[in-house]
Coordinates of C-alpha atoms in Angstrom, one line a residue:
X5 CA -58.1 40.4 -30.7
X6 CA -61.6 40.0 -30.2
X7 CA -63.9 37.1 -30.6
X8 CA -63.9 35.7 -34.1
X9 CA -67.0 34.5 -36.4
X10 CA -67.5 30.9 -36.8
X11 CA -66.2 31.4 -40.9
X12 CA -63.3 33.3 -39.7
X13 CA -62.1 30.5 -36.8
X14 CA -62.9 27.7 -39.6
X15 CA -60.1 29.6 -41.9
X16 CA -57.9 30.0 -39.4
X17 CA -58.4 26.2 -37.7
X18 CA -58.1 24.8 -41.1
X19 CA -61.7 23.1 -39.8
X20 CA -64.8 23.8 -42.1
X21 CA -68.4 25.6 -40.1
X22 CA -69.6 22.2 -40.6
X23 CA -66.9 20.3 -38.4
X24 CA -66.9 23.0 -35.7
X25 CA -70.6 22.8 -35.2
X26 CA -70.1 18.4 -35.2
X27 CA -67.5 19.4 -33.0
X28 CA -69.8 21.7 -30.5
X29 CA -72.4 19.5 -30.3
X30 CA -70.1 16.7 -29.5
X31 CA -68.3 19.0 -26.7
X32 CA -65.1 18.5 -28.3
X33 CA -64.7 22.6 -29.1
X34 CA -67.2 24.7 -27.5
X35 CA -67.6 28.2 -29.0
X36 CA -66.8 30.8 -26.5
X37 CA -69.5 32.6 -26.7
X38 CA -73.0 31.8 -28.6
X39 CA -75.4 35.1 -29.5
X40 CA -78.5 34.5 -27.9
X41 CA -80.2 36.3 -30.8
X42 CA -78.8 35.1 -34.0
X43 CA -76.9 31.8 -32.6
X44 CA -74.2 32.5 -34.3
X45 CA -71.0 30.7 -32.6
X46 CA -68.4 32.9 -32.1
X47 CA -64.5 31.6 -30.9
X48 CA -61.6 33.1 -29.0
X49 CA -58.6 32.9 -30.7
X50 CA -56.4 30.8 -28.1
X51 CA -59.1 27.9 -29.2
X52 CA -56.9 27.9 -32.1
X53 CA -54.1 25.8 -31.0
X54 CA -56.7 22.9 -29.6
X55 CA -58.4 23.6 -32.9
X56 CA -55.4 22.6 -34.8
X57 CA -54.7 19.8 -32.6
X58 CA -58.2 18.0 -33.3
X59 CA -57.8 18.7 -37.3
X60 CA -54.4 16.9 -36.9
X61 CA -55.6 13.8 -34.9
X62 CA -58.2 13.8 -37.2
X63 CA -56.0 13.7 -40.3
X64 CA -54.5 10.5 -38.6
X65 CA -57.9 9.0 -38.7
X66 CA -57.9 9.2 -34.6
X67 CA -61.7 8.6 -33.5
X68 CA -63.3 11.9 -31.9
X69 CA -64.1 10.1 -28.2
X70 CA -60.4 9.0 -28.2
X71 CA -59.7 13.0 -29.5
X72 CA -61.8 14.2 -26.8
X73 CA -59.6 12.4 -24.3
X74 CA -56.4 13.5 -25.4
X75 CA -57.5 16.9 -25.8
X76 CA -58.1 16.8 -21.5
X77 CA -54.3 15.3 -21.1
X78 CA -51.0 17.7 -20.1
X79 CA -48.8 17.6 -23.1
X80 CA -46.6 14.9 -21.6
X81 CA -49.5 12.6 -21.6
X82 CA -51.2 13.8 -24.4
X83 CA -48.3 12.6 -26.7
X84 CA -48.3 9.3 -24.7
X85 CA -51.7 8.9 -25.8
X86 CA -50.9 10.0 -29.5
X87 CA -48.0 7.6 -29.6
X88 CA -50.1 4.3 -28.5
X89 CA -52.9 5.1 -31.1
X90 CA -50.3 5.7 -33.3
X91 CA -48.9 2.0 -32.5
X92 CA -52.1 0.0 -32.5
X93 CA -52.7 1.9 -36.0
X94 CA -49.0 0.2 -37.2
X95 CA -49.8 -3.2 -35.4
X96 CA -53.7 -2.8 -37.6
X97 CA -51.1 -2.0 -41.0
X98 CA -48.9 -4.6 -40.2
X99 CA -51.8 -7.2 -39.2
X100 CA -53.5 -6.5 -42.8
X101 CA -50.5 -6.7 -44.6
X102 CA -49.5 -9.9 -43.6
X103 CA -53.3 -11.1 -45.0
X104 CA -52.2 -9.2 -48.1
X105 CA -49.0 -11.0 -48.5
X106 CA -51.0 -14.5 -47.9
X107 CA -53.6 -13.7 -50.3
X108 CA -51.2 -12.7 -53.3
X109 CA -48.8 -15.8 -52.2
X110 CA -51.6 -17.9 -51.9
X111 CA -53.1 -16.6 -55.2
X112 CA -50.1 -16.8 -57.0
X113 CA -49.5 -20.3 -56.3
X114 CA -48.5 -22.3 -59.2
X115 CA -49.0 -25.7 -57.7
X116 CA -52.6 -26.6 -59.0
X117 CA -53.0 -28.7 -55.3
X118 CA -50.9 -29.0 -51.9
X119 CA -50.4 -32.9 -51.6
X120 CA -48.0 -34.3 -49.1
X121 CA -45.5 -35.1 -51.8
X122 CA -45.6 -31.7 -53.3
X123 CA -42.0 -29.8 -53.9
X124 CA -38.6 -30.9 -53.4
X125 CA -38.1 -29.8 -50.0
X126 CA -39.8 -32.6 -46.6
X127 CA -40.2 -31.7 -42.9
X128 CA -38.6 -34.0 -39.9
X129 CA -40.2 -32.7 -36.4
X130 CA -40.7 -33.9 -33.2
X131 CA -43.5 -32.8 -30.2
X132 CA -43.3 -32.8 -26.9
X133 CA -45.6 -31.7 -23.7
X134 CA -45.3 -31.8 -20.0
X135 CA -46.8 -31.0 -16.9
X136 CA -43.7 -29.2 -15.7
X137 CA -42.9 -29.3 -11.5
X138 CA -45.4 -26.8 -9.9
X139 CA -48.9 -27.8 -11.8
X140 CA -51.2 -30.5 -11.0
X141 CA -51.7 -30.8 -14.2
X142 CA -51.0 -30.3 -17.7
X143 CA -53.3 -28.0 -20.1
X144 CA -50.6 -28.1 -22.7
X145 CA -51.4 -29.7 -25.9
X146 CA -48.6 -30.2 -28.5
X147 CA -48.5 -32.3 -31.7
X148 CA -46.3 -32.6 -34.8
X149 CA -47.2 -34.6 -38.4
X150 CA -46.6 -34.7 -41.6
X151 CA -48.2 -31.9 -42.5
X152 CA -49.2 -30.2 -39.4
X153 CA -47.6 -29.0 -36.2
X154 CA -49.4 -27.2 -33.2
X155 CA -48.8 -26.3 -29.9
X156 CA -52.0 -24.7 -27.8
X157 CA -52.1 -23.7 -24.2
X158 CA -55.2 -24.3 -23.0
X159 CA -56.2 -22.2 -19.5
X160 CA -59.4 -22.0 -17.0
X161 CA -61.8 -25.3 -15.8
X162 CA -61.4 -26.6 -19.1
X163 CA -57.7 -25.9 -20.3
X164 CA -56.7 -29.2 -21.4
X165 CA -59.7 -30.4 -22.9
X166 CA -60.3 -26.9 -25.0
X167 CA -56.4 -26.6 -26.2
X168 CA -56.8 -30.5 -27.1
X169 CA -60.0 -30.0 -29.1
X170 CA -58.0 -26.4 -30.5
X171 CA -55.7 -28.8 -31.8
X172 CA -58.3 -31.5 -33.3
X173 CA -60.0 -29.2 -35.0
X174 CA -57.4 -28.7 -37.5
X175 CA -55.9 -32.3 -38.0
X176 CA -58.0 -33.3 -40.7
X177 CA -55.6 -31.3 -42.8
X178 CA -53.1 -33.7 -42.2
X179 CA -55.0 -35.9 -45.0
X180 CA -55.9 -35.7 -49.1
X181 CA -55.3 -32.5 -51.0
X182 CA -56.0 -28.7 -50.5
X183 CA -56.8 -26.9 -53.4
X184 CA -54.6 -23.6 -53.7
X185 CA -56.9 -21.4 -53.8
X186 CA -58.8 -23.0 -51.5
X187 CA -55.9 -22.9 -48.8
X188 CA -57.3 -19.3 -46.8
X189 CA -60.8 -20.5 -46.9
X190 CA -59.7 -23.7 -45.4
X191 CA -57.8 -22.1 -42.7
X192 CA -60.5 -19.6 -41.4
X193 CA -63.1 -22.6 -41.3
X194 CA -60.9 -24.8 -39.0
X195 CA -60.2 -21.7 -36.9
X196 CA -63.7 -21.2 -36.5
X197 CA -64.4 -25.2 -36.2
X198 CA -61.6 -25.0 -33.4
X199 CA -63.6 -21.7 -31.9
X200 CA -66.6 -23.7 -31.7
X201 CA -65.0 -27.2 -30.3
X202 CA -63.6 -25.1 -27.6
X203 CA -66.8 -23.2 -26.7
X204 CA -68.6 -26.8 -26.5
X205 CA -65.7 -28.2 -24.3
X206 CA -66.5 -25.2 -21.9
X207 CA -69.8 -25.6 -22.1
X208 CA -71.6 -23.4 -19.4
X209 CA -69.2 -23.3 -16.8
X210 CA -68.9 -19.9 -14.7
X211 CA -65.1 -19.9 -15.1
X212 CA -63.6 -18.9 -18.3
X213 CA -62.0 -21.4 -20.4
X214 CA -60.3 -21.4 -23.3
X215 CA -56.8 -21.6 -25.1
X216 CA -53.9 -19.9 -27.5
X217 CA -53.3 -22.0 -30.8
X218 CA -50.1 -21.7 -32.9
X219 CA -50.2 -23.9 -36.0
X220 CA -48.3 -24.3 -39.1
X221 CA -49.7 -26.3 -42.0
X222 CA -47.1 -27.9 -44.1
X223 CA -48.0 -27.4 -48.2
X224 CA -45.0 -28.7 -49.8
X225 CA -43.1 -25.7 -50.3
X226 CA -44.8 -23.6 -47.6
X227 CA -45.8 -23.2 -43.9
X228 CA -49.2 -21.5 -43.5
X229 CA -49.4 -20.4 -40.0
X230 CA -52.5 -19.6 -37.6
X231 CA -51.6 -17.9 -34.7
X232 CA -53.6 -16.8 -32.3
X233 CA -52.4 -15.8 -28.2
X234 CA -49.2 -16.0 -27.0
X235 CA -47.8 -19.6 -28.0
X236 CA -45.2 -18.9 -30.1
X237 CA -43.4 -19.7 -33.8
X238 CA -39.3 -19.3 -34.1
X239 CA -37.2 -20.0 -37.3
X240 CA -33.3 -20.8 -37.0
X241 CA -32.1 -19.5 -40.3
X242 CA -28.5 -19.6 -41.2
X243 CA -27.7 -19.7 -37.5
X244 CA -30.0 -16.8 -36.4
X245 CA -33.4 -17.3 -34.4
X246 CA -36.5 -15.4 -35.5
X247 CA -39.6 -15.2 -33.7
X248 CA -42.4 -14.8 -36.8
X249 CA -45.3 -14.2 -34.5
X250 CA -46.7 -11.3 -32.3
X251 CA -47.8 -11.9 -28.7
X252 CA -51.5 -11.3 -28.6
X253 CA -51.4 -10.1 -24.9
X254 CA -51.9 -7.2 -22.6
X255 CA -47.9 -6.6 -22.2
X256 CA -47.5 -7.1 -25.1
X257 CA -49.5 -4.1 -26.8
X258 CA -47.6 -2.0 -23.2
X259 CA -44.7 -2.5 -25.2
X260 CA -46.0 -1.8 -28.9
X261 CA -47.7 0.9 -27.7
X262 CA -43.9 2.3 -26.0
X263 CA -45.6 2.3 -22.4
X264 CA -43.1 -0.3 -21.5
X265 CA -40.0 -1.8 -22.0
X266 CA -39.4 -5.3 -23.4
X267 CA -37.4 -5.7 -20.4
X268 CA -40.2 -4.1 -17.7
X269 CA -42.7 -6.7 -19.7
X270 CA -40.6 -9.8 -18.3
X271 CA -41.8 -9.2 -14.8
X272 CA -44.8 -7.2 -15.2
X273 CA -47.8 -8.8 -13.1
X274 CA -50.0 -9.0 -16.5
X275 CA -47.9 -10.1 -18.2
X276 CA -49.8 -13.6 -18.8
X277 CA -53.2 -11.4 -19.9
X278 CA -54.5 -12.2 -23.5
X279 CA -56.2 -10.1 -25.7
X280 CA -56.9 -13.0 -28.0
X281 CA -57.7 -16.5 -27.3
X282 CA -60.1 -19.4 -28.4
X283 CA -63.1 -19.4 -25.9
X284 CA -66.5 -18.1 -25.3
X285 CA -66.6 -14.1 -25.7
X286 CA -62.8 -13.8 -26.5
X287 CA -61.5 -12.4 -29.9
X288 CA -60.3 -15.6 -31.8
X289 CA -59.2 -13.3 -34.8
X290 CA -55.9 -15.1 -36.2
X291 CA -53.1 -13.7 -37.5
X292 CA -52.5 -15.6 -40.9
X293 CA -49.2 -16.0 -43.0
X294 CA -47.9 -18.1 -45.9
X295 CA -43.7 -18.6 -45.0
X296 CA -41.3 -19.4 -47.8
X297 CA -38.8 -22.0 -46.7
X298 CA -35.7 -23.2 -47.0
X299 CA -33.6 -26.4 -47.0
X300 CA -31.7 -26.1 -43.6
X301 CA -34.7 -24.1 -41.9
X302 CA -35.9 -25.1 -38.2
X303 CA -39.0 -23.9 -37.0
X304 CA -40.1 -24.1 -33.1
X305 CA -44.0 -23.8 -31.3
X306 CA -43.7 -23.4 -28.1
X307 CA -46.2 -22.9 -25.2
X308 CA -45.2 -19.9 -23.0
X309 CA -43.8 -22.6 -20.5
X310 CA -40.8 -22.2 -22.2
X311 CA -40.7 -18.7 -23.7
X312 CA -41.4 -17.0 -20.4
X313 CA -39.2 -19.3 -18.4
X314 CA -35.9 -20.0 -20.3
X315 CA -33.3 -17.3 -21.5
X316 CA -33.4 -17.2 -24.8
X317 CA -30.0 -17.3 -25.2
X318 CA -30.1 -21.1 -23.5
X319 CA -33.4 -21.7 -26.1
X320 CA -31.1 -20.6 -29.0
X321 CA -28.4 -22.6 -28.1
X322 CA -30.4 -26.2 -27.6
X323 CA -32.1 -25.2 -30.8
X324 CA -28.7 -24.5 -32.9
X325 CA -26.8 -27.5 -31.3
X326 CA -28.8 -30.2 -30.8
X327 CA -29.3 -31.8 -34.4
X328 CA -32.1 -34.0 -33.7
X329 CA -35.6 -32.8 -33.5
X330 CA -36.7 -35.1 -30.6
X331 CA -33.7 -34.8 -28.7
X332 CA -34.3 -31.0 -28.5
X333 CA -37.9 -31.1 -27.6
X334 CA -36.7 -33.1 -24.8
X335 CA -33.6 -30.8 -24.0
X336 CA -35.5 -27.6 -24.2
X337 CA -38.5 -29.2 -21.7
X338 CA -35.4 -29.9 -19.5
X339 CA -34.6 -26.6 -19.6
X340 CA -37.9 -25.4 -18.8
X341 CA -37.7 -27.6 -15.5
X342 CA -34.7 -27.3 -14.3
X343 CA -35.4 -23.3 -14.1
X344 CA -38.0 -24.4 -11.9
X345 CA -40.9 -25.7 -14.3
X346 CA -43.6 -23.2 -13.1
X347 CA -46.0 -24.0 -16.0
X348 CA -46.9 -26.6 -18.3
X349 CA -44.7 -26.8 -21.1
X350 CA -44.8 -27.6 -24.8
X351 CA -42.7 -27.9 -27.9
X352 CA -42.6 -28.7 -31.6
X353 CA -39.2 -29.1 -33.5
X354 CA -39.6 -29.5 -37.5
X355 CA -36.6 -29.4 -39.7
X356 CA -37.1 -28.7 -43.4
X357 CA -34.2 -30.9 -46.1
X358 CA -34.3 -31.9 -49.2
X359 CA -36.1 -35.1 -50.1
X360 CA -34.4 -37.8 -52.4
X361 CA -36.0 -37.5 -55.7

C-alpha cells in the first residue's frame, strides 16, 4: 500500500486533518512525506497503529507532552507510563470527590450552628509529643481540645516553631460558634492563616522549613478533617483500624502509581519525601472531609514517628486495648521508643460516647 492522503489517514486514525496537522507541528506524528509543491501531508500506513495510540491517550484526557513521551517508550514501559497517569487521574477523582462529599454534607447540615454542646454524641482525647532517643530535639507538635485535635511534624531550621504556629493557626476554632455553612470557608482560611504563620516563622532562611498538619475539628456530630503531608488520621471502628488519610509523599504516589509495592515503600530511601507540606514554595493544598461518627469510635493523629516506626499490628493492639486515651498516647510513644525512637514522635487519642442528657 502506498502513501495515504492526509483525509484518508484521518479516516483511518479516527484523528480529524485538523488534529494531524496540531499533531505535526507539535512533532508528535510527522507525515511521511510532505509534497514540496502542494504541501499536502501525506502518511504511511504503519503510522496507523501510533495514530490510534495518541487518539486513545487522548480520549483519557492524557496531555500531548506527556503523549509524546510515551509514544518514545517500548511497550513494557509505555504501559508503565499509561498506568501511573492513569493513577494520579484516580487519586485527582478521588481527591475531588471527597470535596464533593464535604460540600453536600456540609450543605446539608441541619444544625443551624456547630456549638460545643451540639448533638448527643462528646469526644474524650488525650495528646502526647516527644523528642524520641536519636534527635536533639523535638519538631513535633501535638495538641488535643474540646473541639480540636492536631498533630503536625514540623522539618528544616525551623521545624518546631513552623508545626507549632501550623497548629496555632487553627485553635481559635476551639471557641464560639461556626455557622454551617460557613464551616468550608472557615477551614480554607485557617489553612491559609497556618500557610502564612509558617512562611513568617521561616522567614528568609536558606534551608527549607516547613511542616505536615493533620487536624480534625470536632462539630458536634462531625469531624472535619484537614490533612495535609504524611501525619496521619486512624479510626478503630467496631474493632477494625482505618487509616482515613492519604500520604502526600513521594512513595507514596510510587505506590498509587503501581511502581512499587506497599512493602518496597517501607524501606525505600525517599520514602520521607513530601509532595505537600506547609512552607514557602510547597503545595499546602489540603485534602478536606466531613466524617460521620459513632458512639464507640476512636480516632488517632499521629506524626510519622510512630507510623513509620511501629508495626501496625503493635499500634492496633495499644489502640484496641488500652481504654484510656492518655494511657495510650503514652503506650504507643513507648512503643515508638523502645523500637529505637529514631524520630520525634506525636499522638492524639479521642474517643467519641454519648453524653448524659
Amino acid at each position: 500500500m502506498g502513501l495515504l492522503t492526509i483525509g484518508a489517514f484521518s479516516k483511518a486514525s479516527r484523528l480529524s486533518p485538523k488534529a494531524l496537522r496540531l499533531y505535526d507541528e507539535l512533532g508528535l506524528l510527522t507525515p511521511a512525506r510532505v509534497d514540496p509543491v502542494t504541501g499536502y501531508r501525506l502518511y504511511a500506513p504503519e503510522q496507523l497503529d501510533r495514530a490510534r495510540t495518541v487518539a486513545w491517550l487522548r480520549r483519557l484526557g492524557m496531555p500531548l507532552a506527556r503523549i509524546r513521551h510515551v509514544c518514545t517508550l517500548e511497550p513494557a514501559a509505555a504501559a508503565q507510563e499509561i498506568r501511573a497517569f492513569w493513577a494520579q487521574v484516580e487519586a485527582d477523582t478521588a481527591a475531588r470527590r471527597d470535596l464533593a462529599t464535604f460540600l453536600v454534607d456540609h450543605l446539608s447540615r441541619k444544625d443551624p450552628d456547630m456549638t460545643p454542646t451540639s448533638g448527643t454524641l462528646g469526644i474524650r482525647y488525650a495528646a502526647l509529643s516527644d523528642a524520641g532517643l536519636v534527635r536533639s530535639g523535638n519538631q513535633d507538635t501535638a495538641y488535643a481540645g474540646p473541639r480540636l485535635l492536631a498533630v503536625a511534624d514540623g522539618f528544616g531550621s525551623a521545624g518546631a516553631p513552623a508545626g507549632a504556629a501550623a497548629v496555632d493557626a487553627f485553635k481559635h476554632l476551639e471557641t464560639g460558634g461556626i455557622p454551617a455553612g460557613s464551616l468550608l470557608g472557615v477551614l480554607e482560611d485557617a489553612v491559609e492563616q497556618a500557610r502564612q504563620a509558617v512562611c513568617d516563622v521561616a522567614g528568609s532562611s536558606p534551608e527549607a522549613a516547613g511542616t505536615t498538619l493533620t487536624a480534625m475539628l470536632w462539630t458536634g456530630s462531625q469531624l472535619a478533617l484537614v490533612h495535609i503531608g504524611d501525619s496521619r488520621a486512624y479510626v478503630l471502628r467496631d474493632g477494625e483500624l482505618f487509616q482515613i488519610t492519604h500520604d502526600h509523599t513521594v512513595v507514596q504516589s510510587m505506590v498509587d502509581e503501581g511502581r512499587i509495592s506497599a512493602e518496597e515503600a517501607l524501606s525505600h530511601p525517599q520514602r520521607s519525601l513530601l509532595i505537600r507540606a506547609l512552607g514557602r514554595g510547597a503545595d499546602g493544598t489540603p485534602d478536606m472531609r466531613l466524617h460521620d461518627v459513632r458512639s464507640g469510635d476512636r480516632y488517632l493523629l499521629c506524626s510519622d514517628g510512630l507510623s513509620t516506626v511501629v508495626d501496625a499490628a503493635e499500634v492496633r493492639r495499644v489502640v484496641t486495648t488500652v481504654a484510656d486515651p492518655e494511657r495510650a498516647v503514652r503506650e504507643l510513644v513507648a512503643l515508638a521508643n523502645r523500637s529505637g525512637g529514631p524520630d520525634n514522635v506525636s499522638c492524639v487519642v479521642a474517643d467519641v460516647s454519648e453524653v448524659p442528657q
